[in-house]
mmCIF file of C-alpha atoms and ligand atoms in Angstrom:
data_model
loop_
_atom_site.group_PDB
_atom_site.id
_atom_site.type_symbol
_atom_site.label_atom_id
_atom_site.label_comp_id
_atom_site.label_asym_id
_atom_site.label_seq_id
_atom_site.Cartn_x
_atom_site.Cartn_y
_atom_site.Cartn_z
ATOM 1 C CA MET A 184 -8.744 -6.007 27.321
ATOM 2 C CA ALA A 185 -9.677 -9.808 26.901
ATOM 3 C CA ARG A 186 -12.620 -10.518 24.223
ATOM 4 C CA LYS A 187 -15.715 -11.083 25.347
ATOM 5 C CA GLU A 188 -17.310 -14.315 24.209
ATOM 6 C CA ASP A 189 -20.120 -13.335 25.062
ATOM 7 C CA SER A 190 -20.800 -10.299 22.379
ATOM 8 C CA PRO A 191 -23.613 -10.062 21.805
ATOM 9 C CA ARG A 192 -22.773 -8.759 17.603
ATOM 10 C CA PRO A 193 -18.857 -8.648 15.680
ATOM 11 C CA ARG A 194 -16.618 -6.362 16.902
ATOM 12 C CA GLY A 195 -16.594 -2.766 14.459
ATOM 13 C CA LYS A 196 -13.030 -3.170 12.046
ATOM 14 C CA SER A 197 -10.768 0.293 13.652
ATOM 15 C CA THR A 198 -11.804 -2.041 17.094
ATOM 16 C CA ARG A 199 -11.143 -5.850 15.835
ATOM 17 C CA ALA A 200 -7.569 -4.192 14.246
ATOM 18 C CA ILE A 201 -6.067 -2.212 17.669
ATOM 19 C CA HIS A 202 -7.808 -5.361 19.890
ATOM 20 C CA ALA A 203 -6.539 -8.822 17.529
ATOM 21 C CA ALA A 204 -3.543 -9.658 18.986
ATOM 22 C CA LEU A 205 -4.688 -8.248 23.057
ATOM 23 C CA ASP A 206 -7.181 -11.528 23.345
ATOM 24 C CA LYS A 207 -4.548 -13.199 25.632
ATOM 25 C CA THR A 208 -2.557 -11.569 28.058
ATOM 26 C CA ILE A 209 0.510 -12.682 29.756
ATOM 27 C CA HIS A 210 1.044 -9.823 32.684
ATOM 28 C CA GLY A 211 -1.579 -7.391 31.057
ATOM 29 C CA GLU A 212 0.127 -6.387 28.462
ATOM 30 C CA VAL A 213 -1.100 -3.518 25.754
ATOM 31 C CA SER A 214 1.184 -3.822 23.469
ATOM 32 C CA ILE A 215 2.646 -7.845 22.568
ATOM 33 C CA PRO A 216 5.518 -9.080 23.277
ATOM 34 C CA ILE A 217 8.324 -9.260 21.117
ATOM 35 C CA PHE A 218 8.670 -12.880 21.329
ATOM 36 C CA GLU A 219 12.927 -13.690 20.044
ATOM 37 C CA SER A 220 13.302 -16.783 20.686
ATOM 38 C CA SER A 221 14.155 -19.558 17.545
ATOM 39 C CA THR A 222 12.843 -22.417 19.409
ATOM 40 C CA PHE A 223 10.866 -23.805 22.196
ATOM 41 C CA SER A 224 11.142 -25.872 25.095
ATOM 42 C CA PHE A 225 8.955 -27.954 26.091
ATOM 43 C CA PRO A 226 8.272 -29.207 30.273
ATOM 44 C CA SER A 227 8.516 -33.219 29.411
ATOM 45 C CA ALA A 228 10.462 -35.666 26.213
ATOM 46 C CA GLU A 229 6.195 -36.782 26.162
ATOM 47 C CA GLU A 230 5.534 -33.277 25.790
ATOM 48 C CA GLY A 231 7.599 -32.306 23.335
ATOM 49 C CA ALA A 232 6.822 -35.089 21.091
ATOM 50 C CA GLU A 233 2.734 -34.344 21.760
ATOM 51 C CA ARG A 234 3.222 -30.966 20.245
ATOM 52 C CA PHE A 235 5.409 -32.613 17.708
ATOM 53 C CA SER A 236 2.913 -34.995 16.180
ATOM 54 C CA GLY A 237 -0.124 -32.287 16.670
ATOM 55 C CA ALA A 238 -1.412 -34.010 19.571
ATOM 56 C CA LYS A 239 -1.457 -31.141 21.993
ATOM 57 C CA PRO A 240 -1.048 -27.493 20.768
ATOM 58 C CA GLY A 241 2.564 -25.495 21.622
ATOM 59 C CA TYR A 242 4.948 -23.474 20.416
ATOM 60 C CA LEU A 243 7.962 -25.957 18.453
ATOM 61 C CA TYR A 244 10.473 -24.237 16.930
ATOM 62 C CA THR A 245 10.032 -20.494 14.729
ATOM 63 C CA ARG A 246 10.271 -20.963 11.984
ATOM 64 C CA MET A 247 6.542 -22.776 12.349
ATOM 65 C CA GLY A 248 5.037 -20.134 14.514
ATOM 66 C CA ASN A 249 6.130 -17.694 17.025
ATOM 67 C CA PRO A 250 3.790 -15.924 19.223
ATOM 68 C CA THR A 251 4.109 -12.556 18.064
ATOM 69 C CA VAL A 252 4.006 -13.278 14.985
ATOM 70 C CA ASN A 253 1.054 -15.728 15.938
ATOM 71 C CA ALA A 254 -0.431 -12.053 17.530
ATOM 72 C CA LEU A 255 -0.180 -10.750 13.570
ATOM 73 C CA GLU A 256 -1.901 -13.140 12.080
ATOM 74 C CA GLN A 257 -5.029 -13.506 14.345
ATOM 75 C CA THR A 258 -5.746 -10.515 13.828
ATOM 76 C CA VAL A 259 -4.804 -10.485 9.983
ATOM 77 C CA ASN A 260 -7.459 -12.959 9.976
ATOM 78 C CA GLN A 261 -10.280 -11.388 12.414
ATOM 79 C CA LEU A 262 -10.209 -8.241 10.236
ATOM 80 C CA GLU A 263 -10.356 -10.411 7.129
ATOM 81 C CA ASN A 264 -13.361 -12.653 8.739
ATOM 82 C CA GLY A 265 -11.095 -15.932 7.222
ATOM 83 C CA PHE A 266 -10.492 -19.692 9.696
ATOM 84 C CA ALA A 267 -6.446 -19.156 9.633
ATOM 85 C CA GLY A 268 -3.729 -16.380 8.556
ATOM 86 C CA ILE A 269 0.180 -17.563 8.086
ATOM 87 C CA ALA A 270 2.244 -14.223 8.036
ATOM 88 C CA THR A 271 4.442 -14.428 5.801
ATOM 89 C CA ALA A 272 8.493 -12.723 5.480
ATOM 90 C CA SER A 273 7.563 -10.520 2.431
ATOM 91 C CA GLY A 274 3.574 -10.442 -0.039
ATOM 92 C CA MET A 275 6.441 -12.391 -2.843
ATOM 93 C CA ALA A 276 7.077 -15.445 -0.025
ATOM 94 C CA ALA A 277 2.447 -14.795 0.561
ATOM 95 C CA THR A 278 2.093 -14.877 -3.645
ATOM 96 C CA THR A 279 4.470 -18.264 -4.175
ATOM 97 C CA SER A 280 3.615 -20.324 -1.209
ATOM 98 C CA VAL A 281 -0.538 -19.835 -2.372
ATOM 99 C CA TYR A 282 1.294 -20.828 -5.668
ATOM 100 C CA LEU A 283 3.894 -23.666 -4.304
ATOM 101 C CA SER A 284 0.973 -25.231 -1.809
ATOM 102 C CA LEU A 285 -2.127 -25.145 -4.837
ATOM 103 C CA LEU A 286 -0.337 -25.942 -8.490
ATOM 104 C CA GLY A 287 1.676 -28.546 -9.596
ATOM 105 C CA GLN A 288 3.261 -29.946 -12.914
ATOM 106 C CA ASN A 289 0.585 -29.728 -16.065
ATOM 107 C CA GLU A 290 -1.731 -27.427 -13.885
ATOM 108 C CA HIS A 291 -3.185 -24.686 -15.143
ATOM 109 C CA ILE A 292 -4.140 -21.084 -13.344
ATOM 110 C CA VAL A 293 -6.092 -18.009 -14.605
ATOM 111 C CA GLU A 294 -4.278 -14.646 -13.200
ATOM 112 C CA SER A 295 -6.127 -11.566 -14.116
ATOM 113 C CA GLU A 296 -3.769 -9.971 -17.465
ATOM 114 C CA VAL A 297 -3.314 -6.996 -15.149
ATOM 115 C CA VAL A 298 -0.629 -7.823 -11.489
ATOM 116 C CA TYR A 299 1.998 -6.170 -8.445
ATOM 117 C CA GLY A 300 3.896 -7.095 -11.780
ATOM 118 C CA PRO A 301 6.262 -9.754 -10.417
ATOM 119 C CA SER A 302 3.900 -12.152 -9.545
ATOM 120 C CA ARG A 303 2.613 -12.505 -12.489
ATOM 121 C CA ILE A 304 6.513 -12.665 -13.561
ATOM 122 C CA VAL A 305 6.852 -15.439 -11.316
ATOM 123 C CA LEU A 306 4.950 -17.616 -13.082
ATOM 124 C CA GLU A 307 5.601 -16.590 -16.699
ATOM 125 C CA THR A 308 10.250 -17.209 -15.951
ATOM 126 C CA HIS A 309 9.894 -19.726 -12.582
ATOM 127 C CA LEU A 310 6.591 -21.742 -12.001
ATOM 128 C CA SER A 311 6.525 -22.114 -16.183
ATOM 129 C CA ARG A 312 10.079 -24.126 -14.870
ATOM 130 C CA PHE A 313 8.222 -26.747 -13.673
ATOM 131 C CA GLY A 314 5.253 -27.817 -15.928
ATOM 132 C CA VAL A 315 2.245 -25.242 -14.418
ATOM 133 C CA HIS A 316 0.435 -23.184 -16.801
ATOM 134 C CA SER A 317 -0.517 -19.910 -16.749
ATOM 135 C CA THR A 318 -3.320 -17.626 -19.350
ATOM 136 C CA PHE A 319 -3.359 -13.332 -18.143
ATOM 137 C CA VAL A 320 -7.574 -12.393 -18.964
ATOM 138 C CA ASP A 321 -8.927 -9.236 -18.618
ATOM 139 C CA THR A 322 -10.785 -10.803 -15.096
ATOM 140 C CA SER A 323 -12.585 -6.981 -14.695
ATOM 141 C CA ASP A 324 -14.906 -9.167 -17.437
ATOM 142 C CA LEU A 325 -16.489 -11.977 -16.243
ATOM 143 C CA ARG A 326 -17.027 -13.605 -19.750
ATOM 144 C CA LYS A 327 -13.123 -13.786 -19.657
ATOM 145 C CA THR A 328 -12.349 -15.261 -16.836
ATOM 146 C CA GLU A 329 -14.771 -18.621 -17.187
ATOM 147 C CA ALA A 330 -13.780 -18.514 -21.580
ATOM 148 C CA ALA A 331 -10.255 -19.272 -19.995
ATOM 149 C CA GLN A 332 -10.705 -21.740 -17.791
ATOM 150 C CA ARG A 333 -9.442 -25.980 -18.302
ATOM 151 C CA GLU A 334 -9.854 -28.822 -17.386
ATOM 152 C CA ASN A 335 -6.507 -28.753 -14.561
ATOM 153 C CA THR A 336 -7.347 -25.328 -14.059
ATOM 154 C CA ARG A 337 -6.346 -25.247 -10.294
ATOM 155 C CA LEU A 338 -6.539 -21.228 -9.432
ATOM 156 C CA VAL A 339 -7.993 -17.735 -10.076
ATOM 157 C CA PHE A 340 -6.287 -15.145 -9.321
ATOM 158 C CA ILE A 341 -7.138 -11.456 -8.840
ATOM 159 C CA GLU A 342 -5.694 -8.543 -8.374
ATOM 160 C CA THR A 343 -8.700 -6.107 -6.961
ATOM 161 C CA PRO A 344 -8.347 -3.053 -7.210
ATOM 162 C CA SER A 345 -5.410 -3.762 -9.745
ATOM 163 C CA ASN A 346 -1.780 -2.429 -9.848
ATOM 164 C CA PRO A 347 -1.506 -0.168 -11.417
ATOM 165 C CA THR A 348 -4.669 0.503 -13.861
ATOM 166 C CA LEU A 349 -6.881 -0.074 -10.609
ATOM 167 C CA SER A 350 -9.608 -2.693 -12.756
ATOM 168 C CA ILE A 351 -11.490 -4.172 -9.905
ATOM 169 C CA THR A 352 -12.688 -7.635 -10.470
ATOM 170 C CA ASP A 353 -16.206 -9.238 -9.159
ATOM 171 C CA ILE A 354 -15.050 -11.206 -7.183
ATOM 172 C CA LYS A 355 -18.804 -12.727 -5.851
ATOM 173 C CA GLY A 356 -19.058 -13.460 -9.894
ATOM 174 C CA THR A 357 -15.527 -15.333 -10.080
ATOM 175 C CA ALA A 358 -15.795 -17.751 -7.216
ATOM 176 C CA GLU A 359 -18.562 -18.959 -8.513
ATOM 177 C CA ILE A 360 -17.037 -18.882 -11.815
ATOM 178 C CA ALA A 361 -13.449 -20.566 -9.785
ATOM 179 C CA HIS A 362 -15.785 -22.965 -8.325
ATOM 180 C CA ARG A 363 -17.643 -24.099 -10.872
ATOM 181 C CA HIS A 364 -14.874 -25.737 -12.354
ATOM 182 C CA GLY A 365 -13.738 -27.159 -9.527
ATOM 183 C CA ALA A 366 -11.236 -24.857 -8.915
ATOM 184 C CA LEU A 367 -10.014 -22.144 -5.159
ATOM 185 C CA LEU A 368 -10.914 -18.050 -5.733
ATOM 186 C CA VAL A 369 -6.765 -15.658 -4.714
ATOM 187 C CA VAL A 370 -7.645 -12.389 -4.091
ATOM 188 C CA ASP A 371 -4.561 -10.455 -4.096
ATOM 189 C CA ASN A 372 -6.420 -7.675 -1.067
ATOM 190 C CA THR A 373 -3.142 -5.180 -1.056
ATOM 191 C CA MET A 374 -4.931 -2.397 -3.096
ATOM 192 C CA ALA A 375 -7.594 -1.938 -0.681
ATOM 193 C CA GLY A 376 -6.749 -3.329 2.984
ATOM 194 C CA PRO A 377 -9.318 -5.532 4.803
ATOM 195 C CA TYR A 378 -11.135 -1.936 6.082
ATOM 196 C CA LEU A 379 -12.306 -1.416 2.377
ATOM 197 C CA GLN A 380 -12.633 -5.117 1.607
ATOM 198 C CA ARG A 381 -13.004 -8.648 2.458
ATOM 199 C CA PRO A 382 -13.215 -11.184 -0.430
ATOM 200 C CA LEU A 383 -13.696 -14.772 1.297
ATOM 201 C CA ASP A 384 -17.619 -12.895 2.854
ATOM 202 C CA HIS A 385 -17.643 -13.345 -1.296
ATOM 203 C CA GLY A 386 -17.349 -16.209 -1.943
ATOM 204 C CA ALA A 387 -12.677 -15.669 -2.380
ATOM 205 C CA ASP A 388 -11.114 -19.186 -0.627
ATOM 206 C CA ILE A 389 -7.005 -17.407 0.021
ATOM 207 C CA VAL A 390 -6.833 -13.346 0.502
ATOM 208 C CA ILE A 391 -3.549 -13.048 0.399
ATOM 209 C CA HIS A 392 -1.545 -9.892 0.933
ATOM 210 C CA SER A 393 1.810 -7.298 0.488
ATOM 211 C CA LEU A 394 1.782 -6.279 4.695
ATOM 212 C CA THR A 395 4.482 -3.508 3.518
ATOM 213 C CA LYS A 396 1.883 -1.277 2.371
ATOM 214 C CA TYR A 397 -1.489 -0.260 3.855
ATOM 215 C CA LEU A 398 -1.701 -2.807 7.204
ATOM 216 C CA ASN A 399 1.125 -1.462 8.444
ATOM 217 C CA GLY A 400 1.212 1.672 6.850
ATOM 218 C CA HIS A 401 4.805 3.621 7.711
ATOM 219 C CA SER A 402 6.189 2.221 5.137
ATOM 220 C CA ASP A 403 8.823 0.943 6.755
ATOM 221 C CA VAL A 404 9.131 -3.242 6.115
ATOM 222 C CA ILE A 405 7.836 -5.421 4.802
ATOM 223 C CA GLY A 406 5.523 -8.709 5.326
ATOM 224 C CA GLY A 407 3.313 -11.250 3.594
ATOM 225 C CA MET A 408 0.031 -12.554 5.368
ATOM 226 C CA ILE A 409 -2.142 -15.683 3.591
ATOM 227 C CA VAL A 410 -5.317 -15.793 5.369
ATOM 228 C CA SER A 411 -7.293 -19.023 4.346
ATOM 229 C CA ALA A 412 -12.146 -19.324 4.863
ATOM 230 C CA SER A 413 -10.811 -23.403 4.886
ATOM 231 C CA GLN A 414 -8.841 -25.806 7.718
ATOM 232 C CA GLU A 415 -7.952 -27.617 4.491
ATOM 233 C CA ILE A 416 -6.772 -25.112 2.608
ATOM 234 C CA TYR A 417 -4.594 -23.123 5.256
ATOM 235 C CA LYS A 418 -2.687 -26.611 6.354
ATOM 236 C CA ARG A 419 -1.059 -27.213 2.987
ATOM 237 C CA ILE A 420 -0.791 -23.667 2.689
ATOM 238 C CA ARG A 421 1.028 -23.864 6.297
ATOM 239 C CA LYS A 422 2.897 -26.739 5.321
ATOM 240 C CA THR A 423 4.287 -25.738 2.665
ATOM 241 C CA VAL A 424 5.454 -22.253 4.125
ATOM 242 C CA ASN A 425 7.032 -24.448 7.060
ATOM 243 C CA LEU A 426 9.031 -26.106 4.473
ATOM 244 C CA PHE A 427 9.723 -24.116 2.570
ATOM 245 C CA GLY A 428 10.884 -21.071 5.563
ATOM 246 C CA GLY A 429 10.078 -17.292 4.020
ATOM 247 C CA VAL A 430 8.276 -16.810 7.053
ATOM 248 C CA MET A 431 8.175 -13.486 8.680
ATOM 249 C CA ASP A 432 10.652 -12.868 12.272
ATOM 250 C CA PRO A 433 8.775 -11.271 15.163
ATOM 251 C CA LEU A 434 10.532 -8.322 15.221
ATOM 252 C CA GLN A 435 8.937 -7.838 11.620
ATOM 253 C CA ALA A 436 5.733 -8.958 12.613
ATOM 254 C CA TRP A 437 5.832 -6.250 16.037
ATOM 255 C CA LEU A 438 6.382 -3.707 13.547
ATOM 256 C CA ILE A 439 3.045 -4.470 11.341
ATOM 257 C CA LEU A 440 1.081 -4.638 14.523
ATOM 258 C CA ARG A 441 1.185 -1.782 15.392
ATOM 259 C CA GLY A 442 0.988 -0.102 12.018
ATOM 260 C CA VAL A 443 -2.186 -2.969 12.352
ATOM 261 C CA ARG A 444 -3.588 -1.123 15.315
ATOM 262 C CA THR A 445 -4.088 2.684 13.491
ATOM 263 C CA LEU A 446 -5.428 0.808 10.246
ATOM 264 C CA GLY A 447 -8.809 2.428 10.725
ATOM 265 C CA VAL A 448 -7.581 6.202 10.795
ATOM 266 C CA ARG A 449 -4.894 6.121 8.050
ATOM 267 C CA MET A 450 -8.016 4.406 5.628
ATOM 268 C CA GLU A 451 -10.439 6.875 6.129
ATOM 269 C CA ARG A 452 -8.070 10.395 5.994
ATOM 270 C CA SER A 453 -6.554 8.405 3.457
ATOM 271 C CA GLN A 454 -9.263 7.661 0.798
ATOM 272 C CA GLU A 455 -10.686 11.412 1.728
ATOM 273 C CA ASN A 456 -7.398 13.198 0.473
ATOM 274 C CA ALA A 457 -7.650 10.506 -2.439
ATOM 275 C CA MET A 458 -11.162 11.455 -3.060
ATOM 276 C CA ARG A 459 -11.140 16.060 -2.836
ATOM 277 C CA LEU A 460 -8.190 14.683 -5.519
ATOM 278 C CA ALA A 461 -9.413 12.497 -8.113
ATOM 279 C CA GLU A 462 -11.583 15.741 -8.488
ATOM 280 C CA PHE A 463 -8.909 18.558 -8.638
ATOM 281 C CA LEU A 464 -6.919 15.787 -10.849
ATOM 282 C CA LYS A 465 -10.109 15.599 -13.441
ATOM 283 C CA ASP A 466 -10.910 19.480 -14.032
ATOM 284 C CA HIS A 467 -7.152 19.798 -14.674
ATOM 285 C CA PRO A 468 -6.107 21.891 -17.696
ATOM 286 C CA LYS A 469 -2.403 19.752 -17.610
ATOM 287 C CA VAL A 470 -3.619 16.863 -16.443
ATOM 288 C CA ALA A 471 -5.368 14.417 -19.686
ATOM 289 C CA TRP A 472 -7.245 11.343 -17.754
ATOM 290 C CA VAL A 473 -7.439 9.465 -13.876
ATOM 291 C CA ARG A 474 -8.029 6.513 -12.982
ATOM 292 C CA TYR A 475 -10.188 6.195 -9.690
ATOM 293 C CA PRO A 476 -12.853 3.202 -8.966
ATOM 294 C CA GLY A 477 -14.802 5.928 -6.175
ATOM 295 C CA THR A 478 -15.532 8.321 -10.088
ATOM 296 C CA ALA A 479 -18.639 7.950 -11.900
ATOM 297 C CA ASP A 480 -17.044 7.683 -14.832
ATOM 298 C CA HIS A 481 -15.056 4.498 -13.588
ATOM 299 C CA PRO A 482 -16.032 1.542 -16.228
ATOM 300 C CA GLN A 483 -16.300 -1.232 -12.470
ATOM 301 C CA HIS A 484 -17.566 2.163 -11.016
ATOM 302 C CA GLU A 485 -20.510 -0.668 -9.537
ATOM 303 C CA ILE A 486 -18.771 -3.290 -8.715
ATOM 304 C CA ALA A 487 -16.442 -0.931 -7.037
ATOM 305 C CA ARG A 488 -19.849 0.454 -5.048
ATOM 306 C CA LYS A 489 -21.163 -3.041 -4.325
ATOM 307 C CA GLN A 490 -18.151 -4.889 -2.714
ATOM 308 C CA MET A 491 -15.960 -2.197 -1.307
ATOM 309 C CA ASP A 492 -16.272 -0.411 1.739
ATOM 310 C CA GLY A 493 -15.043 2.626 0.518
ATOM 311 C CA PHE A 494 -12.995 2.625 -2.692
ATOM 312 C CA GLY A 495 -10.018 3.333 -1.377
ATOM 313 C CA ALA A 496 -6.964 5.741 -1.510
ATOM 314 C CA MET A 497 -4.663 5.126 -4.991
ATOM 315 C CA ILE A 498 -5.182 7.942 -8.426
ATOM 316 C CA SER A 499 -3.359 6.170 -11.677
ATOM 317 C CA PHE A 500 -3.562 9.263 -14.295
ATOM 318 C CA GLY A 501 -2.203 11.411 -17.113
ATOM 319 C CA VAL A 502 -0.637 13.971 -17.854
ATOM 320 C CA VAL A 503 -0.571 16.149 -20.936
ATOM 321 C CA ASN A 504 2.814 16.049 -23.473
ATOM 322 C CA GLY A 505 2.536 12.333 -22.699
ATOM 323 C CA LEU A 506 6.206 10.959 -21.251
ATOM 324 C CA ARG A 507 7.713 13.831 -21.552
ATOM 325 C CA GLY A 508 5.348 15.914 -19.894
ATOM 326 C CA GLY A 509 5.285 13.016 -16.682
ATOM 327 C CA MET A 510 8.833 12.832 -16.039
ATOM 328 C CA THR A 511 8.375 16.921 -15.921
ATOM 329 C CA PHE A 512 5.674 16.500 -13.217
ATOM 330 C CA LEU A 513 8.005 13.981 -10.999
ATOM 331 C CA ASN A 514 10.689 15.817 -10.799
ATOM 332 C CA GLY A 515 8.962 19.302 -10.311
ATOM 333 C CA LEU A 516 7.039 17.145 -7.075
ATOM 334 C CA GLN A 517 8.800 19.720 -3.746
ATOM 335 C CA LEU A 518 6.854 17.277 -0.877
ATOM 336 C CA ILE A 519 4.731 14.165 -2.477
ATOM 337 C CA THR A 520 7.798 11.360 -2.467
ATOM 338 C CA ARG A 521 9.113 9.823 -5.990
ATOM 339 C CA ALA A 522 9.162 6.021 -4.676
ATOM 340 C CA VAL A 523 7.455 2.989 -5.402
ATOM 341 C CA SER A 524 5.003 0.710 -2.376
ATOM 342 C CA LEU A 525 2.152 2.821 -1.663
ATOM 343 C CA GLY A 526 -0.190 2.064 1.165
ATOM 344 C CA GLY A 527 1.831 4.475 3.560
ATOM 345 C CA ILE A 528 1.536 6.868 5.856
ATOM 346 C CA GLU A 529 3.020 9.451 3.663
ATOM 347 C CA SER A 530 1.505 10.328 -0.532
ATOM 348 C CA LEU A 531 3.406 8.190 -2.752
ATOM 349 C CA ILE A 532 4.443 8.106 -7.099
ATOM 350 C CA GLU A 533 5.573 6.610 -9.377
ATOM 351 C CA HIS A 534 5.766 5.590 -12.966
ATOM 352 C CA PRO A 535 5.013 1.990 -13.198
ATOM 353 C CA ALA A 536 6.096 1.600 -17.083
ATOM 354 C CA SER A 537 9.830 2.416 -15.743
ATOM 355 C CA MET A 538 10.384 1.417 -12.580
ATOM 356 C CA THR A 539 6.589 -1.629 -10.884
ATOM 357 C CA HIS A 540 5.968 -2.656 -14.347
ATOM 358 C CA ALA A 541 8.801 -3.033 -16.526
ATOM 359 C CA ALA A 542 9.765 -6.104 -16.397
ATOM 360 C CA ILE A 543 6.659 -6.230 -18.429
ATOM 361 C CA PRO A 544 6.911 -7.000 -22.135
ATOM 362 C CA LEU A 545 6.048 -3.332 -23.741
ATOM 363 C CA GLU A 546 3.632 -4.412 -26.050
ATOM 364 C CA GLU A 547 1.423 -6.680 -23.476
ATOM 365 C CA ARG A 548 2.305 -3.483 -20.912
ATOM 366 C CA ALA A 549 -0.073 -1.934 -23.597
ATOM 367 C CA ARG A 550 -2.185 -4.472 -24.474
ATOM 368 C CA VAL A 551 -2.708 -4.281 -21.001
ATOM 369 C CA GLY A 552 -3.582 -0.639 -19.688
ATOM 370 C CA ILE A 553 0.082 0.351 -18.584
ATOM 371 C CA SER A 554 0.466 2.884 -20.617
ATOM 372 C CA ASP A 555 4.300 5.596 -20.038
ATOM 373 C CA GLU A 556 2.312 8.260 -19.268
ATOM 374 C CA LEU A 557 0.076 6.509 -16.158
ATOM 375 C CA ILE A 558 1.526 7.497 -12.755
ATOM 376 C CA ARG A 559 0.540 6.084 -9.875
ATOM 377 C CA PHE A 560 -0.397 8.199 -6.858
ATOM 378 C CA SER A 561 -0.709 6.632 -3.215
ATOM 379 C CA VAL A 562 -2.256 9.202 -1.503
ATOM 380 C CA GLY A 563 -1.128 9.807 2.418
ATOM 381 C CA CYS A 564 -2.253 11.745 4.317
ATOM 382 C CA GLU A 565 -0.789 14.580 4.867
ATOM 383 C CA ASP A 566 -3.122 18.331 5.027
ATOM 384 C CA PHE A 567 -5.646 17.687 1.563
ATOM 385 C CA GLU A 568 -4.207 21.701 1.033
ATOM 386 C CA ASP A 569 -0.875 21.011 0.606
ATOM 387 C CA LEU A 570 -1.444 18.184 -0.770
ATOM 388 C CA ARG A 571 -2.727 20.019 -4.018
ATOM 389 C CA GLU A 572 -0.481 22.165 -4.318
ATOM 390 C CA ASP A 573 2.579 20.215 -4.711
ATOM 391 C CA LEU A 574 0.587 18.750 -7.755
ATOM 392 C CA ASP A 575 -0.780 22.086 -9.177
ATOM 393 C CA GLN A 576 2.982 23.541 -8.931
ATOM 394 C CA ALA A 577 4.389 20.220 -10.414
ATOM 395 C CA LEU A 578 2.161 20.846 -13.057
ATOM 396 C CA SER A 579 2.348 23.652 -14.274
ATOM 397 C CA LYS A 580 5.806 23.086 -15.044
ATOM 398 C CA ILE A 581 4.417 20.737 -18.589
ATOM 399 C CA ASN A 582 4.781 22.916 -21.301
HETATM 400 N N1 LCS B 664 0.864 -7.852 -4.063
HETATM 401 C C1 LCS B 664 0.425 -6.192 -4.613
HETATM 402 C C2 LCS B 664 -0.184 -5.842 -5.166
HETATM 403 C C3 LCS B 664 1.683 -5.296 -4.598
HETATM 404 O O1 LCS B 664 1.197 -4.445 -4.667
HETATM 405 C C4 LCS B 664 2.863 -5.579 -4.019
HETATM 406 C C5 LCS B 664 3.960 -4.992 -3.848
HETATM 407 C C6 LCS B 664 2.605 -7.653 -3.397
HETATM 408 C C7 LCS B 664 2.201 -7.791 -4.056
HETATM 409 C C8 LCS B 664 4.357 -7.721 -3.564
HETATM 410 O O2 LCS B 664 5.024 -7.339 -1.043
HETATM 411 P P1 LCS B 664 6.268 -7.218 -1.032
HETATM 412 O O3 LCS B 664 7.009 -8.221 -1.532
HETATM 413 O O4 LCS B 664 6.741 -6.342 -1.866
HETATM 414 O O5 LCS B 664 5.819 -6.931 0.060
HETATM 415 N N2 LCS B 664 3.753 -3.752 -4.714
HETATM 416 C C9 LCS B 664 4.370 -2.350 -4.919
HETATM 417 C C10 LCS B 664 5.009 -1.949 -5.953
HETATM 418 O O6 LCS B 664 4.008 -1.595 -5.973
HETATM 419 N N3 LCS B 664 5.625 -0.344 -5.287
HETATM 420 O O7 LCS B 664 6.566 -1.537 -4.386
HETATM 421 C C11 LCS B 664 6.333 -3.176 -4.393
#
């Protein structure tokens, strides 16, 4: 159904997730077609030149834009209330494209000290080779973000909730600091997703996603997205992505579009499971501690309440007997799947210190709270009772 431009109020987020890609249809299709075409013909030589100069709209070549990929860009952009989206081959392609677009030699970035491991490693070991300077701080403390600003700071990059410690950073407060120092704020919104958190509404300039997670939701595709708040930022990043070439292909976009349509129901269901399981784990004698933004003892619970529509479906916890207890527990699970990644319809569980965050040196992991005993649990949409029973029987194996 075509969008009603004169609609008196913005559509709700579930409606947008379902309908945004189908604003314009060709034959009344209800699922977007997969445009598997690497290039697009021009009706005349003059029109080709006009499309290349930007004087006329129209597709040119799939690295620079494709209707199926564009439908996904439009959908995520509408969910994030942005100016425009740029789809990328993976979440890491989104992150590195933002770095490469907005950082140069002798320029500086302030980043959350706890982020998905590779987002940090790529700055420390690769962008550093090109003269980019980085400082990693606990951005859940705004005073630390403020103190880390330098005259050449161009970007502040936060991940909230953070992977895997689930720390929450105040987006509005961080945006004010970044802007006062002439820097842009980038938020990696992968761990919450736009159904629960829309950073641009709180003053961020750019949102990035690993679409591999909640937006796709079925653990079958890799993808990324960059949503910009303004045309100027969008144009700078679009140029870089087109030139460096880390773009998404149409089949990838179509699969993710199919996943996005159920975003609302998946988020509601997995979040409800997570809230109940966090309570269950807290009371379990074999569990040493639990971190979930929705419980009142989470150190930034009040900020989460202010800037999120819900507390999400990720839980971090430690079991008794440290690493050995954790390994016994993980090996004892029969339903919950031992695998990295998150945000799928199925529950996934992993051990960050030896898996997703293993490339960060031990002392640094310990300093920032990625302890050897931390277990990261991405709660899925299964029946609560089955998840509870599986956790319970695996925990009972720890001695
Ligand atoms: N940002 C966050 C917060 C992530 O968790 C990930 C991947 C990425 C960016 C990168 O996205 P990708 O290139 O994989 O699409 N997180 C993963 C994780 O926790 N386990 O496996 C991958």
